[in-house]
Coordinates of N, CA, C and O in Angstrom, one line a residue:
M1 N 17.3 16.8 -5.6 CA 16.7 16.6 -6.9 C 15.8 15.5 -7.0 O 16.1 14.4 -6.5
P2 N 14.4 15.6 -7.4 CA 13.6 14.5 -7.3 C 13.9 13.5 -8.5 O 14.6 13.8 -9.5
F3 N 13.5 12.2 -8.2 CA 13.7 11.2 -9.2 C 12.8 11.4 -10.5 O 11.7 12.0 -10.3
E4 N 13.1 10.9 -11.6 CA 12.3 10.9 -12.8 C 11.2 9.9 -12.5 O 11.3 9.0 -11.6
Q5 N 10.0 10.0 -13.3 CA 8.9 9.1 -13.2 C 9.4 7.7 -13.3 O 10.2 7.5 -14.3
G6 N 8.9 6.8 -12.6 CA 9.3 5.4 -12.7 C 10.6 4.9 -12.0 O 10.8 3.8 -11.9
A7 N 11.3 5.9 -11.5 CA 12.7 5.6 -11.0 C 12.6 6.0 -9.4 O 11.9 6.9 -9.0
P8 N 13.5 5.4 -8.5 CA 14.2 4.1 -8.8 C 13.2 2.9 -8.8 O 12.2 3.0 -7.9
T9 N 13.5 2.0 -9.5 CA 12.6 0.7 -9.5 C 13.0 -0.1 -8.3 O 14.2 -0.2 -7.9
F10 N 12.0 -0.9 -7.9 CA 12.2 -1.9 -6.8 C 11.4 -3.1 -7.1 O 10.2 -3.1 -7.4
G11 N 12.2 -4.2 -7.2 CA 11.6 -5.6 -7.3 C 11.2 -5.8 -8.8 O 11.5 -5.1 -9.7
L12 N 10.2 -6.8 -8.9 CA 9.7 -7.2 -10.1 C 8.2 -7.5 -9.9 O 7.8 -8.5 -9.2
N13 N 7.3 -6.6 -10.2 CA 5.9 -6.7 -9.8 C 5.1 -7.6 -10.6 O 4.1 -8.2 -10.2
D14 N 5.4 -7.7 -12.0 CA 4.5 -8.4 -12.9 C 5.4 -8.7 -14.2 O 6.3 -8.2 -14.5
G15 N 4.9 -9.8 -14.8 CA 5.5 -10.2 -16.1 C 4.4 -10.9 -16.9 O 3.5 -11.6 -16.5
K16 N 4.4 -10.6 -18.2 CA 3.4 -11.2 -19.1 C 4.1 -11.6 -20.4 O 5.1 -11.0 -20.8
C17 N 3.6 -12.5 -21.1 CA 4.1 -13.0 -22.3 C 2.9 -13.3 -23.4 O 1.8 -13.6 -22.9
Q18 N 3.3 -13.2 -24.6 CA 2.3 -13.5 -25.7 C 3.1 -14.0 -27.0 O 4.2 -13.5 -27.2
T19 N 2.4 -14.8 -27.7 CA 3.0 -15.3 -28.9 C 3.1 -14.3 -29.9 O 2.2 -13.5 -30.2
W20 N 4.3 -14.0 -30.5 CA 4.6 -13.1 -31.6 C 4.1 -13.6 -32.9 O 4.3 -14.8 -33.2
A21 N 3.4 -12.8 -33.6 CA 2.8 -13.3 -34.9 C 3.6 -12.6 -36.1 O 3.9 -13.5 -37.0
S22 N 3.7 -11.4 -36.0 CA 4.5 -10.6 -37.1 C 4.9 -9.3 -36.5 O 4.5 -9.0 -35.3
A23 N 5.7 -8.5 -37.2 CA 6.3 -7.4 -36.6 C 5.2 -6.5 -36.0 O 4.2 -6.0 -36.5
G24 N 5.3 -6.3 -34.6 CA 4.4 -5.5 -33.9 C 3.0 -6.1 -33.6 O 2.1 -5.5 -33.1
T25 N 2.8 -7.4 -33.9 CA 1.5 -8.1 -33.8 C 1.7 -9.3 -33.1 O 2.6 -10.1 -33.2
Y26 N 0.6 -9.6 -32.2 CA 0.7 -10.9 -31.3 C -0.7 -11.7 -31.6 O -1.6 -11.1 -31.9
S27 N -0.6 -12.9 -31.2 CA -1.7 -13.8 -31.3 C -1.9 -14.6 -30.0 O -0.9 -14.6 -29.1
G28 N -3.0 -15.1 -29.9 CA -3.3 -15.8 -28.7 C -3.6 -14.8 -27.4 O -3.9 -13.7 -27.7
T29 N -3.5 -15.3 -26.3 CA -3.9 -14.6 -25.1 C -2.7 -14.1 -24.4 O -1.6 -14.7 -24.2
L30 N -2.6 -12.8 -23.9 CA -1.7 -12.2 -23.1 C -1.7 -13.1 -21.7 O -2.8 -13.2 -21.1
T31 N -0.6 -13.7 -21.4 CA -0.5 -14.7 -20.3 C 0.3 -14.2 -19.2 O 1.5 -13.7 -19.5
D32 N 0.0 -14.4 -17.9 CA 0.8 -14.1 -16.9 C 1.9 -15.1 -16.6 O 1.8 -16.2 -16.8
I33 N 3.1 -14.5 -16.3 CA 4.3 -15.2 -15.9 C 4.1 -15.5 -14.4 O 4.5 -14.5 -13.7
M34 N 3.6 -16.6 -14.0 CA 3.2 -16.7 -12.6 C 4.5 -16.6 -11.6 O 5.6 -17.2 -11.9
S35 N 4.2 -15.8 -10.5 CA 5.2 -15.7 -9.5 C 6.6 -15.3 -10.1 O 7.6 -15.8 -9.7
I36 N 6.6 -14.4 -11.0 CA 7.9 -13.9 -11.6 C 8.8 -13.5 -10.5 O 8.4 -12.6 -9.7
Q37 N 10.0 -13.9 -10.5 CA 11.0 -13.5 -9.5 C 12.2 -12.7 -10.2 O 12.7 -11.9 -9.5
M38 N 12.5 -13.0 -11.4 CA 13.6 -12.3 -12.1 C 13.4 -12.1 -13.5 O 12.9 -13.0 -14.2
G39 N 13.8 -10.9 -14.0 CA 13.8 -10.6 -15.4 C 15.1 -9.9 -15.7 O 15.3 -8.7 -15.3
N40 N 16.1 -10.5 -16.1 CA 17.4 -10.0 -16.3 C 17.6 -9.8 -17.8 O 17.6 -10.8 -18.6
V41 N 17.7 -8.5 -18.3 CA 17.8 -8.2 -19.8 C 19.1 -7.6 -20.0 O 19.7 -6.7 -19.3
T42 N 19.9 -8.2 -21.0 CA 21.2 -7.8 -21.4 C 21.2 -7.4 -22.9 O 20.8 -8.2 -23.7
M43 N 21.6 -6.2 -23.2 CA 21.7 -5.8 -24.6 C 23.0 -6.3 -25.2 O 24.0 -6.2 -24.6
E44 N 22.9 -6.7 -26.4 CA 24.1 -7.3 -27.1 C 24.5 -6.2 -28.2 O 23.6 -5.7 -28.9
L45 N 25.8 -6.1 -28.3 CA 26.4 -5.1 -29.3 C 27.4 -5.8 -30.2 O 28.0 -6.7 -29.7
V46 N 27.5 -5.2 -31.3 CA 28.6 -5.5 -32.2 C 29.5 -4.2 -32.2 O 28.9 -3.1 -32.3
S47 N 30.7 -4.4 -32.1 CA 31.6 -3.1 -32.1 C 32.9 -3.5 -32.7 O 33.4 -4.6 -32.9
A48 N 33.5 -2.3 -33.1 CA 34.9 -2.4 -33.6 C 35.7 -1.1 -33.3 O 35.1 -0.1 -33.1
I49 N 36.9 -1.2 -33.2 CA 37.9 0.0 -32.9 C 38.8 0.0 -34.0 O 39.5 -0.9 -34.4
L50 N 38.8 1.3 -34.7 CA 39.7 1.6 -35.8 C 41.0 2.1 -35.1 O 40.8 3.2 -34.4
T51 N 42.1 1.6 -35.5 CA 43.3 2.1 -35.0 C 44.3 2.6 -36.1 O 44.1 2.1 -37.3
G52 N 45.1 3.5 -35.9 CA 46.0 4.1 -36.9 C 46.7 5.2 -36.3 O 46.4 5.9 -35.3
D53 N 47.8 5.7 -36.9 CA 48.5 6.8 -36.3 C 48.8 6.7 -34.8 O 48.8 7.7 -34.1
D54 N 49.2 5.5 -34.4 CA 49.5 5.2 -33.1 C 48.4 5.5 -32.0 O 48.8 6.0 -30.9
R55 N 47.1 5.4 -32.4 CA 46.1 5.8 -31.6 C 44.7 5.2 -32.1 O 44.7 4.6 -33.2
Q56 N 43.6 5.2 -31.3 CA 42.5 4.9 -31.8 C 41.8 6.0 -32.4 O 41.7 7.1 -31.8
T57 N 41.3 5.8 -33.7 CA 40.8 6.9 -34.4 C 39.3 6.9 -34.6 O 38.7 7.9 -34.9
A58 N 38.6 5.8 -34.3 CA 37.2 5.7 -34.4 C 36.7 4.5 -33.7 O 37.4 3.5 -33.6
I59 N 35.6 4.6 -33.1 CA 34.8 3.4 -32.5 C 33.5 3.4 -33.0 O 32.7 4.3 -33.0
A60 N 32.9 2.1 -33.3 CA 31.6 1.9 -33.7 C 31.0 0.9 -32.8 O 31.6 -0.1 -32.4
A61 N 29.7 1.1 -32.3 CA 29.0 0.2 -31.5 C 27.6 0.2 -32.0 O 27.0 1.2 -32.0
L62 N 27.0 -1.0 -32.3 CA 25.6 -1.1 -32.7 C 24.8 -2.0 -31.9 O 25.4 -3.2 -31.6
A63 N 23.6 -1.8 -31.4 CA 22.8 -2.8 -30.7 C 22.3 -3.8 -31.8 O 21.8 -3.3 -32.8
I64 N 22.4 -5.0 -31.4 CA 22.0 -6.0 -32.4 C 20.9 -7.0 -31.9 O 20.3 -7.7 -32.7
G65 N 20.7 -7.1 -30.6 CA 19.8 -8.0 -30.0 C 20.1 -8.0 -28.5 O 20.5 -6.8 -27.9
G66 N 19.8 -9.1 -27.9 CA 20.0 -9.2 -26.5 C 19.6 -10.5 -26.0 O 19.2 -11.4 -26.7
T67 N 19.7 -10.7 -24.7 CA 19.3 -11.9 -24.0 C 18.4 -11.6 -22.8 O 18.6 -10.5 -22.2
V68 N 17.5 -12.5 -22.5 CA 16.7 -12.3 -21.3 C 16.6 -13.6 -20.5 O 16.5 -14.6 -21.1
Q69 N 17.0 -13.4 -19.2 CA 16.8 -14.6 -18.3 C 15.6 -14.3 -17.5 O 15.4 -13.0 -16.9
M70 N 14.7 -15.3 -17.2 CA 13.7 -15.1 -16.3 C 13.5 -16.3 -15.3 O 13.7 -17.4 -15.9
R71 N 13.1 -16.0 -14.2 CA 12.9 -17.1 -13.2 C 11.4 -16.8 -12.7 O 11.1 -15.7 -12.3
F72 N 10.7 -17.9 -12.6 CA 9.3 -17.7 -12.2 C 8.9 -19.0 -11.3 O 9.7 -20.0 -11.2
G73 N 7.9 -18.8 -10.6 CA 7.5 -19.9 -9.6 C 6.5 -20.9 -10.3 O 5.5 -20.4 -10.9
G74 N 6.6 -22.0 -10.0 CA 5.6 -23.1 -10.5 C 5.7 -23.4 -11.9 O 6.5 -23.0 -12.6
L75 N 4.8 -24.2 -12.3 CA 4.7 -24.7 -13.6 C 3.3 -24.4 -14.2 O 2.4 -25.3 -14.0
N76 N 3.2 -23.3 -14.7 CA 1.9 -22.8 -15.2 C 1.8 -23.4 -16.6 O 2.5 -22.9 -17.5
P77 N 0.9 -24.4 -16.9 CA 0.9 -25.0 -18.2 C 0.5 -24.0 -19.3 O 1.1 -24.0 -20.4
T78 N -0.4 -23.0 -19.1 CA -0.7 -22.0 -20.1 C 0.5 -21.2 -20.5 O 0.8 -21.0 -21.6
M79 N 1.2 -20.6 -19.5 CA 2.5 -19.8 -19.7 C 3.5 -20.7 -20.5 O 4.2 -20.3 -21.3
M80 N 3.7 -22.0 -20.0 CA 4.7 -22.8 -20.7 C 4.2 -23.2 -22.1 O 5.1 -23.3 -22.9
G81 N 2.9 -23.2 -22.4 CA 2.5 -23.4 -23.7 C 2.8 -22.2 -24.6 O 3.2 -22.4 -25.7
V82 N 2.8 -21.0 -24.0 CA 3.2 -19.7 -24.8 C 4.6 -19.9 -25.1 O 5.2 -19.6 -26.2
L83 N 5.5 -20.1 -24.0 CA 7.0 -20.2 -24.2 C 7.4 -21.3 -25.3 O 8.3 -21.0 -26.0
T84 N 6.6 -22.4 -25.3 CA 7.1 -23.5 -26.1 C 6.3 -23.6 -27.4 O 6.6 -24.6 -28.2
G85 N 5.3 -22.9 -27.6 CA 4.5 -22.9 -28.8 C 3.5 -24.2 -28.8 O 3.1 -24.5 -29.9
K86 N 3.2 -24.7 -27.7 CA 2.4 -25.8 -27.6 C 1.0 -25.5 -27.0 O 0.9 -24.6 -26.2
T87 N 0.1 -26.2 -27.4 CA -1.3 -26.1 -27.0 C -1.6 -26.9 -25.8 O -1.3 -28.1 -25.7
V88 N -2.2 -26.4 -24.7 CA -2.5 -27.0 -23.5 C -3.9 -27.8 -23.8 O -4.8 -27.1 -24.2
T89 N -4.0 -29.0 -23.7 CA -5.3 -29.8 -23.8 C -5.9 -30.0 -22.4 O -5.2 -30.1 -21.5
A90 N -7.2 -29.8 -22.5 CA -8.0 -30.0 -21.2 C -9.0 -31.0 -21.4 O -9.8 -30.9 -22.4
I91 N -9.1 -32.0 -20.5 CA -10.1 -33.0 -20.5 C -10.6 -33.1 -19.0 O -9.9 -33.4 -18.1
S92 N -11.8 -32.6 -18.8 CA -12.4 -32.5 -17.5 C -11.6 -31.6 -16.7 O -11.4 -30.5 -17.1
S93 N -11.0 -32.0 -15.6 CA -10.2 -31.2 -14.7 C -8.7 -31.5 -15.0 O -7.9 -30.9 -14.1
V94 N -8.4 -32.1 -16.0 CA -7.0 -32.4 -16.3 C -6.4 -31.5 -17.4 O -7.0 -31.4 -18.5
S95 N -5.2 -31.0 -17.2 CA -4.6 -30.2 -18.2 C -3.3 -30.9 -18.6 O -2.6 -31.5 -17.8
Q96 N -2.9 -31.0 -20.0 CA -1.8 -31.6 -20.4 C -1.1 -30.7 -21.4 O -1.7 -30.2 -22.3
L97 N 0.2 -30.6 -21.3 CA 1.0 -29.9 -22.2 C 2.1 -31.0 -22.6 O 2.9 -31.5 -21.9
G98 N 2.1 -31.3 -23.9 CA 3.1 -32.3 -24.4 C 4.1 -31.6 -25.4 O 3.7 -30.9 -26.3
I99 N 5.3 -32.0 -25.3 CA 6.4 -31.5 -26.1 C 7.1 -32.6 -26.8 O 7.5 -33.4 -26.0
K100 N 7.2 -32.6 -28.1 CA 7.8 -33.7 -28.7 C 9.2 -33.3 -29.2 O 9.5 -32.2 -29.4
G101 N 10.1 -34.3 -29.5 CA 11.3 -34.0 -30.1 C 11.1 -33.3 -31.4 O 10.1 -33.5 -32.2
S102 N 12.0 -32.4 -31.7 CA 12.0 -31.6 -32.9 C 10.9 -30.6 -33.0 O 10.8 -29.8 -34.1
N103 N 10.2 -30.3 -31.9 CA 9.3 -29.2 -31.9 C 10.0 -27.9 -31.9 O 11.0 -27.7 -31.2
K104 N 9.6 -27.0 -32.8 CA 10.3 -25.7 -32.9 C 9.7 -24.7 -31.8 O 8.5 -24.8 -31.6
M105 N 10.6 -23.9 -31.2 CA 10.2 -22.9 -30.2 C 9.7 -21.6 -31.1 O 10.2 -21.3 -32.1
P106 N 8.6 -21.1 -30.5 CA 8.1 -19.8 -31.1 C 8.8 -18.6 -30.7 O 9.5 -18.6 -29.7
Y107 N 8.5 -17.4 -31.5 CA 8.9 -16.2 -31.0 C 7.8 -15.7 -30.1 O 6.6 -16.0 -30.3
I108 N 8.1 -15.1 -29.0 CA 7.1 -14.5 -28.0 C 7.5 -13.0 -27.7 O 8.6 -12.5 -27.8
G109 N 6.6 -12.2 -27.2 CA 6.8 -10.9 -26.7 C 6.8 -11.0 -25.1 O 6.0 -11.8 -24.6
I110 N 7.6 -10.2 -24.4 CA 7.6 -10.2 -23.0 C 7.6 -8.7 -22.4 O 8.1 -7.9 -23.0
I111 N 6.8 -8.6 -21.4 CA 6.8 -7.3 -20.6 C 6.9 -7.5 -19.1 O 6.3 -8.4 -18.5
F112 N 8.1 -6.9 -18.6 CA 8.3 -7.0 -17.2 C 7.9 -5.6 -16.6 O 8.2 -4.6 -17.2
K113 N 7.4 -5.6 -15.4 CA 7.0 -4.4 -14.7 C 7.6 -4.3 -13.4 O 7.5 -5.2 -12.6
A114 N 8.2 -3.1 -13.0 CA 8.8 -2.9 -11.8 C 8.1 -1.6 -11.1 O 8.0 -0.7 -11.9
L115 N 7.7 -1.7 -9.9 CA 7.2 -0.5 -9.3 C 8.3 0.4 -8.9 O 9.3 0.0 -8.7
S116 N 8.0 1.7 -8.9 CA 9.0 2.7 -8.5 C 8.9 2.9 -7.0 O 7.8 2.7 -6.4
A117 N 10.0 3.1 -6.4 CA 10.0 3.4 -4.9 C 9.4 4.8 -4.7 O 8.9 4.9 -3.4
E118 N 9.2 5.6 -5.6 CA 8.7 6.9 -5.5 C 7.3 7.0 -6.1 O 6.4 7.0 -5.4
T119 N 7.2 7.0 -7.4 CA 5.9 7.2 -8.0 C 6.0 6.6 -9.4 O 6.9 6.6 -10.0
G120 N 4.9 5.9 -9.8 CA 4.7 5.2 -11.1 C 5.4 3.8 -11.2 O 5.6 3.1 -10.2
D121 N 5.7 3.5 -12.4 CA 6.3 2.2 -12.6 C 7.1 2.2 -13.9 O 7.1 3.3 -14.6
T122 N 8.0 1.2 -14.1 CA 8.8 1.0 -15.3 C 8.6 -0.4 -15.9 O 8.6 -1.3 -15.2
W123 N 8.4 -0.3 -17.3 CA 8.2 -1.5 -18.0 C 9.3 -1.7 -18.9 O 9.9 -0.8 -19.5
L124 N 9.8 -3.0 -19.0 CA 10.7 -3.4 -20.1 C 9.9 -4.2 -21.0 O 9.4 -5.3 -20.7
Y125 N 9.8 -3.7 -22.2 CA 9.0 -4.5 -23.3 C 10.0 -5.1 -24.3 O 10.8 -4.3 -24.9
L126 N 10.0 -6.3 -24.4 CA 10.9 -7.1 -25.3 C 10.0 -7.7 -26.4 O 9.3 -8.7 -26.1
P127 N 9.9 -7.0 -27.5 CA 8.9 -7.4 -28.5 C 9.0 -8.9 -29.2 O 8.1 -9.4 -29.6
K128 N 10.3 -9.3 -29.3 CA 10.5 -10.6 -30.1 C 11.6 -11.4 -29.4 O 12.8 -11.0 -29.6
C129 N 11.3 -12.4 -28.8 CA 12.2 -13.4 -28.1 C 11.9 -14.8 -28.4 O 10.8 -15.2 -28.7
K130 N 13.0 -15.7 -28.2 CA 12.8 -17.1 -28.5 C 13.8 -17.9 -27.5 O 14.9 -17.4 -27.3
I131 N 13.3 -19.0 -27.0 CA 14.1 -19.8 -26.1 C 15.2 -20.4 -27.1 O 14.9 -20.8 -28.0
V132 N 16.4 -20.2 -26.6 CA 17.6 -20.7 -27.4 C 18.6 -21.6 -26.6 O 19.6 -22.0 -27.2
S133 N 18.2 -21.9 -25.3 CA 19.2 -22.6 -24.5 C 18.4 -23.7 -23.7 O 17.2 -23.5 -23.6
N134 N 19.1 -24.7 -23.3 CA 18.5 -25.6 -22.4 C 18.0 -25.0 -21.2 O 18.6 -24.0 -20.7
F135 N 17.0 -25.5 -20.6 CA 16.5 -25.0 -19.3 C 15.9 -26.1 -18.6 O 15.4 -27.0 -19.1
T136 N 16.0 -26.0 -17.2 CA 15.4 -26.9 -16.3 C 13.9 -26.7 -16.3 O 13.5 -25.7 -15.8
F137 N 13.2 -27.5 -17.0 CA 11.8 -27.3 -17.2 C 11.1 -27.5 -15.9 O 10.0 -26.7 -15.5
M138 N 11.5 -28.4 -15.1 CA 10.9 -28.6 -13.7 C 11.9 -29.2 -12.7 O 12.7 -30.0 -13.2
Q139 N 11.8 -28.7 -11.6 CA 12.6 -29.3 -10.5 C 11.7 -29.6 -9.4 O 10.8 -28.8 -9.1
M140 N 11.8 -30.7 -8.8 CA 11.0 -31.1 -7.6 C 11.9 -31.5 -6.5 O 12.7 -32.4 -6.7
E141 N 11.8 -30.8 -5.4 CA 12.8 -31.0 -4.3 C 12.0 -30.8 -3.1 O 11.2 -29.9 -2.9
Y142 N 12.3 -31.6 -2.1 CA 11.7 -31.5 -0.7 C 11.9 -30.3 -0.2 O 12.9 -29.7 -0.2
G143 N 10.8 -29.5 0.4 CA 10.9 -28.3 1.1 C 11.1 -27.1 0.2 O 11.5 -26.0 0.7
T144 N 11.0 -27.2 -1.0 CA 11.3 -26.2 -2.1 C 10.3 -26.0 -3.0 O 9.8 -27.0 -3.7
F145 N 10.0 -24.7 -3.4 CA 9.2 -24.4 -4.5 C 9.9 -24.6 -5.8 O 11.1 -24.3 -5.9
A146 N 9.2 -25.0 -6.8 CA 9.9 -25.1 -8.2 C 9.9 -23.7 -8.7 O 9.0 -22.9 -8.7
T147 N 11.2 -23.3 -9.2 CA 11.4 -22.1 -9.8 C 12.2 -22.3 -10.9 O 13.4 -21.9 -11.1
P148 N 11.5 -22.6 -12.2 CA 12.2 -22.8 -13.4 C 12.9 -21.4 -13.8 O 12.3 -20.4 -13.6
E149 N 13.9 -21.5 -14.5 CA 14.7 -20.4 -15.1 C 15.0 -20.7 -16.5 O 15.4 -21.8 -16.8
V150 N 14.8 -19.7 -17.5 CA 15.0 -19.9 -18.8 C 15.7 -18.6 -19.5 O 15.5 -17.5 -19.0
T151 N 16.4 -18.9 -20.5 CA 17.1 -17.8 -21.2 C 16.6 -17.7 -22.7 O 16.4 -18.8 -23.3
L152 N 16.1 -16.6 -23.1 CA 15.7 -16.3 -24.4 C 16.6 -15.4 -25.0 O 17.2 -14.5 -24.4
Q153 N 16.7 -15.4 -26.4 CA 17.4 -14.5 -27.2 C 16.3 -13.4 -27.8 O 15.4 -13.8 -28.2
I154 N 16.8 -12.2 -27.7 CA 15.9 -11.1 -28.2 C 16.4 -10.7 -29.5 O 17.6 -10.6 -29.8
V155 N 15.4 -10.7 -30.4 CA 15.6 -10.4 -31.8 C 15.0 -9.1 -32.2 O 13.9 -8.8 -31.6
D156 N 15.6 -8.4 -33.1 CA 15.0 -7.1 -33.5 C 13.7 -7.2 -34.2 O 13.6 -8.0 -35.1
D157 N 12.7 -6.5 -33.7 CA 11.4 -6.6 -34.4 C 11.4 -5.2 -35.2 O 11.7 -4.2 -34.8
D158 N 10.9 -5.4 -36.4 CA 10.8 -4.3 -37.4 C 10.0 -3.1 -36.9 O 10.3 -2.0 -37.3
T159 N 9.0 -3.3 -36.0 CA 8.2 -2.2 -35.6 C 8.8 -1.6 -34.2 O 8.8 -0.5 -34.1
Y160 N 9.1 -2.4 -33.3 CA 9.3 -2.1 -32.0 C 10.8 -2.3 -31.6 O 11.3 -2.0 -30.3
G161 N 11.7 -2.8 -32.5 CA 13.1 -2.9 -32.1 C 13.5 -4.0 -31.2 O 12.8 -5.0 -31.2
V162 N 14.4 -3.7 -30.4 CA 15.0 -4.8 -29.4 C 14.5 -4.6 -28.0 O 13.8 -5.6 -27.4
I163 N 14.6 -3.5 -27.4 CA 14.3 -3.3 -26.0 C 13.6 -1.9 -25.9 O 14.1 -1.0 -26.5
N164 N 12.5 -1.9 -25.2 CA 11.8 -0.7 -24.9 C 11.6 -0.4 -23.5 O 11.2 -1.3 -22.8
V165 N 12.1 0.7 -23.0 CA 11.8 1.1 -21.6 C 10.6 2.2 -21.6 O 10.7 3.1 -22.3
I166 N 9.6 1.8 -20.8 CA 8.4 2.5 -20.7 C 8.1 2.9 -19.3 O 8.1 2.1 -18.4
T167 N 8.0 4.2 -18.9 CA 7.7 4.6 -17.6 C 6.3 5.3 -17.6 O 5.8 5.9 -18.6
H168 N 5.5 5.1 -16.4 CA 4.3 5.7 -16.2 C 4.3 6.5 -15.0 O 5.0 6.2 -14.0
P169 N 3.6 7.7 -14.9 CA 3.5 8.5 -13.7 C 2.8 7.8 -12.6 O 2.9 8.1 -11.4
T170 N 1.9 6.8 -12.9 CA 1.2 6.0 -11.9 C 1.4 4.6 -12.3 O 1.6 4.2 -13.4
D171 N 1.1 3.6 -11.3 CA 1.3 2.2 -11.5 C 0.1 1.7 -12.4 O -1.1 2.0 -12.0
L172 N 0.4 1.1 -13.5 CA -0.6 0.7 -14.5 C -0.5 -0.8 -14.6 O 0.6 -1.5 -14.6
A173 N -1.6 -1.5 -14.9 CA -1.7 -2.9 -15.1 C -1.3 -3.2 -16.6 O -1.6 -2.4 -17.5
I174 N -0.6 -4.3 -16.8 CA -0.3 -4.8 -18.1 C -1.5 -5.5 -18.7 O -1.8 -6.5 -18.2
T175 N -2.1 -4.9 -19.7 CA -3.4 -5.4 -20.3 C -3.2 -5.8 -21.7 O -4.1 -6.6 -22.2
V176 N -2.2 -5.3 -22.5 CA -2.2 -5.7 -23.9 C -0.6 -5.6 -24.3 O 0.1 -5.1 -23.7
M177 N -0.5 -6.5 -25.5 CA 0.9 -6.4 -26.1 C 0.5 -6.2 -27.6 O -0.3 -6.8 -28.2
P178 N 1.3 -5.3 -28.2 CA 2.2 -4.4 -27.5 C 1.6 -3.4 -26.6 O 0.3 -3.2 -26.7
P179 N 2.4 -2.8 -25.8 CA 1.9 -1.8 -24.7 C 1.1 -0.7 -25.4 O 1.6 -0.3 -26.5
A180 N 0.0 -0.2 -24.9 CA -0.7 0.9 -25.5 C 0.2 2.1 -25.2 O 0.8 2.3 -24.2
N181 N 0.2 3.0 -26.3 CA 0.9 4.3 -26.2 C 2.4 4.1 -26.1 O 3.1 4.7 -25.4

């Protein structure tokens, strides 16, 4: 039996993020998540089990959100600006990203892309996420590349929901947010 389009996925080929503006709408520039190494998405549920008559009589489970962990290589000021909602200033050849105490984190959208081992690709589109936990912004260590890792909470977007799985019959580049079609 042949695999479905986009399956089985292998690796993590690309990741992009952009600032969320309102349901299904983004602002700013679609930005590459440099040297993306990991995109781990977990759907969160709320559930209950009704018991009676010495047995389980009903079960309810609803998707309510999720979490996404991502690990990437290097410290790309533009991408970190999207993640933190800050503007990168440039003077001559110098770029600076400054974060102050009490700065609020923005909502962002994320797309991860994995190539299929057979044909096509699979995208995970997370329309509305926000950093909600501490993360190591930068590590500097002898003989090691910096690979920051961050956890974001996925919030329901009124237009696109929580998590979208998109498959293509051929490998496509991520060029817009939200994904076309």
